[in-house]
């Protein structure tokens, strides 16, 4: 069995830099036409000039003949100025601004500490420039249970933000809970959307602990209860236009995952489209896969849909145990397991 769809885009991707960038960008470029590239490097991509430089590095790392188009983002800080938002829009290469609450995830220490007190002028300029705000939707108060941080963020930050700036386009990134599903569904279409990862569609929090600690299933936001996974699957396979593909593929060298303080992030780029197809196939909703992977994202961002196509074939194939590079190894999601769908490159 084969399934041909419009070539998808990845609306949430980490490409890192230096050796990691060189290693991982071919995996994304082989499947996806475009990708929103996250800015949480060291140092973070806080200016348009830095975004342009980072994009040039990505383009140099691409295999020859690749038409992959990286869509750049700025890292919002307490010091981001409206002039920088205008420069970003005028650049033609920056498509969004990312909100990391300080301390929420990898390299987020430079993130926002006071959204309404320090970032409002930049947010108001984003409304004027029609520049989406991409939100890592978790509070970072250490007294709040890690499994409740998305819900609390919705109640205390996201709801008030949208009430204050109803014209601001917002993407709630990598949603993990029924609460997030309900919130996105309650918002006006075209104003608030959500990206959904393969791990939050296929795994619940048991996957962190079965057979011992499983560092390669550890990501932020952390995996949640089965009822939340089921709610997310139901939402994305319903045909709703508010949800779209964002892998949150986040590579780390194996020794940084399998350590006394393992890094958060799941490397899904080589298997992501196969895993999304698995979800929709098992839900009896393959007819809705193309909209989720290829239409809803560009429609939300106001970009043209891709004209190129990609074909997936249904036949058993084994995911590699590791990908080896000169600097070490990266373990992919579902390493060593057999999947049933594979893109034909």
C-alpha positions as a printed Julia matrix, in Angstrom:
345×3 Matrix{Float64}:
   0.0    0.0    0.0
   1.24   3.48  -0.88
  -0.01   6.91   0.17
   1.0   10.09  -1.68
   0.52  13.42   0.07
   1.67  17.0   -0.31
   5.19  17.31   1.1
   4.92  18.27   4.78
   6.6   21.0    6.79
   7.91  20.77  10.34
   6.57  23.68  12.37
   8.8   23.04  15.4
  12.38  21.85  14.89
  15.68  22.03  16.75
  18.72  21.87  14.48
  21.34  22.96  17.05
  24.63  24.22  15.59
  28.21  23.15  14.8
  28.71  19.36  14.55
  25.16  18.54  15.62
  23.72  20.77  12.91
  25.86  19.09  10.26
  24.73  15.68  11.49
  21.0   16.16  11.79
  19.88  18.62   9.12
  19.93  16.0    6.3
  17.3   13.93   8.14
  14.82  16.8    8.25
  15.66  17.98   4.74
  14.98  14.54   3.27
  11.35  14.61   4.4
  10.23  18.17   5.07
  10.11  21.09   2.65
  10.23  23.83   5.32
  10.74  24.02   9.05
  10.33  26.57  11.8
  13.79  26.47  13.39
  13.92  27.13  17.12
  16.35  29.78  18.45
  17.51  28.3   21.79
  21.19  28.09  20.97
  24.11  29.25  23.11
  24.01  32.22  22.82
  20.33  32.42  21.84
  19.18  33.91  18.53
  17.79  37.19  19.85
  18.35  39.48  16.85
  17.49  39.45  13.18
  21.18  39.64  12.32
  21.84  36.51  14.37
  18.91  34.73  12.71
  20.28  35.54   9.26
  23.71  34.24  10.25
  22.2   31.05  11.7
  20.17  30.5    8.54
  23.34  30.79   6.46
  24.94  28.07   8.6
  21.96  25.8    8.03
  22.04  26.36   4.29
  25.74  25.48   4.18
  25.05  22.24   6.05
  22.37  21.04   3.62
  23.16  18.22   1.2
  23.62  19.48  -2.35
  20.46  19.65  -4.4
  18.24  19.99  -1.34
  15.39  22.51  -1.5
  14.78  22.62   2.26
  13.84  26.1    3.49
  14.58  26.99   7.14
  12.1   29.53   8.54
  13.84  31.44  11.31
  12.61  32.6   14.7
  13.73  35.09  17.34
  14.18  34.24  21.0
  12.03  36.6   23.06
  13.74  38.15  26.08
  12.83  40.79  28.62
  14.88  43.21  26.49
  13.4   42.55  23.03
  12.49  45.88  21.44
   9.73  46.72  18.93
  12.37  47.85  16.42
  13.79  44.31  16.41
  10.35  42.89  15.6
  10.09  45.29  12.65
  13.54  44.3   11.44
  12.56  40.64  11.71
   9.47  41.11   9.57
  11.37  43.15   6.99
  14.12  40.52   6.75
  11.96  38.03   4.89
  13.59  35.14   6.74
  12.18  35.48  10.28
   8.64  34.14  10.61
   7.91  34.05  14.35
   9.1   34.85  17.85
   9.52  32.15  20.52
   8.55  32.56  24.14
  10.55  30.45  26.57
   9.69  31.08  30.2
  13.12  31.34  31.85
  14.24  27.87  32.92
  11.52  25.94  31.09
  13.72  23.76  28.86
  17.11  23.37  27.15
  18.99  26.69  26.9
  16.06  28.7   28.24
  17.97  30.5   30.95
  17.81  33.73  28.93
  14.04  33.47  28.54
  11.26  35.74  29.72
  10.87  36.5   33.42
   7.99  39.01  33.24
   5.86  38.74  30.09
   3.4   41.55  30.8
   5.79  43.82  32.66
   8.7   43.73  30.21
   7.55  42.3   26.85
   4.31  44.13  26.12
   5.77  46.69  23.65
   7.36  43.87  21.62
   4.14  41.85  21.71
   2.11  44.84  20.54
   4.51  45.32  17.64
   4.09  41.64  16.78
   0.36  42.27  16.42
   1.08  45.16  14.05
   3.53  43.03  12.03
   1.28  39.93  12.06
   4.19  38.0   13.6
   3.13  34.84  15.48
   4.19  34.18  19.05
   5.3   30.58  19.59
   4.8   29.55  23.19
   6.54  26.95  25.32
   3.49  26.63  27.53
   4.78  25.8   30.98
   5.22  27.78  34.16
   8.6   27.32  35.83
   7.77  27.78  39.52
   9.58  24.83  41.15
   6.79  24.48  43.68
   4.32  23.51  40.92
   4.16  19.83  39.99
   5.89  19.22  36.65
   2.79  17.41  35.34
   0.58  20.45  36.07
   2.74  23.18  34.57
   1.02  23.31  31.18
  -2.44  23.68  32.68
  -1.27  26.39  35.1
   0.4   28.26  32.23
  -2.84  28.28  30.26
  -4.79  29.64  33.23
  -2.28  32.22  34.46
  -0.4   33.35  31.34
  -1.98  32.31  28.05
  -5.61  33.15  28.79
  -4.72  36.63  30.13
  -2.38  37.22  27.17
  -5.04  36.47  24.58
  -7.6   38.55  26.46
  -5.18  41.48  26.49
  -4.0   41.08  22.88
  -6.79  39.25  21.04
  -5.23  40.02  17.63
  -1.93  38.31  18.5
  -1.44  35.06  16.61
  -0.28  32.35  19.0
   0.98  28.81  18.51
   0.91  26.68  21.62
   3.88  24.44  20.95
   4.11  20.7   21.61
   0.84  20.41  23.54
   0.68  17.57  26.04
  -2.65  17.7   27.87
  -6.39  17.53  27.49
  -6.41  21.03  28.97
  -4.36  22.35  26.06
  -6.6   20.59  23.55
  -9.69  22.13  25.11
  -8.1   25.57  25.23
  -7.02  25.54  21.58
 -10.4   24.25  20.48
 -12.1   27.08  22.4
 -10.15  29.77  20.51
 -11.04  31.34  17.19
  -9.67  29.48  14.2
  -6.64  31.25  12.76
  -5.81  33.06  16.0
  -4.53  30.19  18.16
  -3.07  26.95  16.84
  -1.0   24.11  18.25
   1.85  21.89  17.15
   1.81  18.24  18.15
   4.81  15.93  18.43
   5.02  12.21  17.63
   5.99  11.39  21.21
   2.94  13.05  22.73
   0.73  11.15  20.29
   2.32   7.74  20.87
   3.74   7.68  24.4
   2.42   8.31  27.88
   4.47   8.81  31.02
   4.82   5.06  31.58
   7.33   5.14  28.72
   9.74   7.0   31.0
   9.97   4.17  33.51
   9.22   0.81  31.86
  12.21  -1.51  32.32
  14.11   1.2   34.2
  14.64   4.9   33.5
  14.37   5.58  29.76
  16.36   8.76  29.06
  15.63   8.73  25.34
  11.91   9.16  26.1
  12.57  12.19  28.31
  11.5   15.52  26.86
  10.0   18.81  27.99
   7.13  19.23  28.34
   7.28  15.79  29.93
   5.02  12.95  28.78
   1.65  12.88  30.53
  -1.1   10.39  31.53
  -2.8    8.14  28.98
  -6.02  10.18  29.1
  -4.1   13.2   27.84
  -2.46  11.24  25.02
  -5.85   9.94  23.94
  -7.3   13.46  23.92
  -4.49  14.71  21.7
  -4.88  11.8   19.26
  -8.62  12.47  19.05
  -8.01  16.16  18.36
  -5.44  15.76  15.58
  -7.3   12.94  13.83
 -10.63  14.8   13.95
  -9.8   16.96  10.96
  -9.57  20.16  12.99
  -7.51  22.86  11.25
  -6.12  24.13  14.56
  -3.52  21.37  15.0
  -0.47  20.8   12.83
   2.79  18.89  12.63
   5.68  20.03  14.8
   8.15  17.29  15.67
  10.11  19.13  18.37
  12.92  16.88  17.19
  15.71  17.74  19.63
  19.02  15.92  19.18
  21.54  15.35  21.96
  24.67  13.24  21.82
  24.04   9.88  23.49
  26.32  10.49  26.46
  24.4   13.68  27.3
  21.14  11.7   27.43
  22.53   8.68  29.28
  24.1   10.61  32.13
  23.53  11.47  35.79
  21.57  14.55  34.65
  20.24  13.64  31.22
  19.2   16.32  28.74
  15.58  16.76  27.7
  14.79  16.1   24.05
  13.74  13.3   21.7
  15.36  12.91  18.28
  12.46  12.11  15.98
  13.43  13.68  12.65
  14.42  10.41  10.89
  11.15   8.66  11.85
   8.65  11.44  12.42
   6.54  11.11   9.29
   6.44   7.33   9.72
   5.19   7.79  13.29
   2.51  10.32  12.35
   1.3    7.9    9.67
   1.17   5.17  12.32
  -1.05   7.34  14.54
  -3.5    8.22  11.77
  -3.54   4.67  10.4
  -4.33   3.17  13.81
  -7.08   5.77  14.3
  -8.63   4.93  10.92
  -7.98   8.49   9.77
  -5.37   8.26   7.02
  -7.63  10.49   4.91
  -6.92  13.31   7.4
  -3.12  12.87   7.57
  -2.33  15.25   4.71
  -4.19  18.19   6.22
  -2.39  17.76   9.55
   1.07  17.33   8.02
   0.88  19.64   5.01
  -2.06  22.09   5.01
  -2.92  23.35   8.5
   0.53  24.76   9.3
   1.06  26.9    6.19
  -2.56  28.02   6.31
  -2.09  29.27   9.88
   1.15  31.08   9.03
  -0.35  32.57   5.86
   2.15  30.79   3.62
   1.49  28.86   0.4
   1.06  25.12   0.62
   3.84  23.1   -0.93
   3.42  21.92  -4.51
   5.81  18.98  -4.15
   4.61  15.5   -3.15
   5.95  12.68  -1.02
   4.96   9.02  -1.03
   4.82   6.73   1.98
   4.89   2.98   1.5
   3.47   0.52   4.01
   6.0   -2.23   4.66
   7.9   -3.29   7.79
  11.26  -1.64   8.38
  13.53  -1.39  11.39
  14.57   1.92  12.91
  18.37   2.11  13.38
  19.59   1.61  16.93
  21.84   4.68  16.66
  23.18   7.18  14.17
  26.96   7.4   14.47
  29.0   10.53  13.81
  32.57  11.65  14.4
  31.57  13.35  17.68
  29.5   10.44  19.01
  26.08   8.83  18.6
  22.47  10.02  18.51
  19.7    7.6   19.46
  16.48   8.14  17.48
  12.93   7.79  18.74
  11.7    4.16  18.54
  15.31   2.98  18.12
  15.51  -0.68  17.09
  11.74  -1.01  16.7
   9.81  -2.02  13.59
   7.53   0.52  11.9
   5.03  -0.02   9.11
   5.21   3.22   7.09
   8.25   4.76   5.44
   8.67   7.76   3.11
  10.16   6.9   -0.26
  13.0    9.37  -0.86
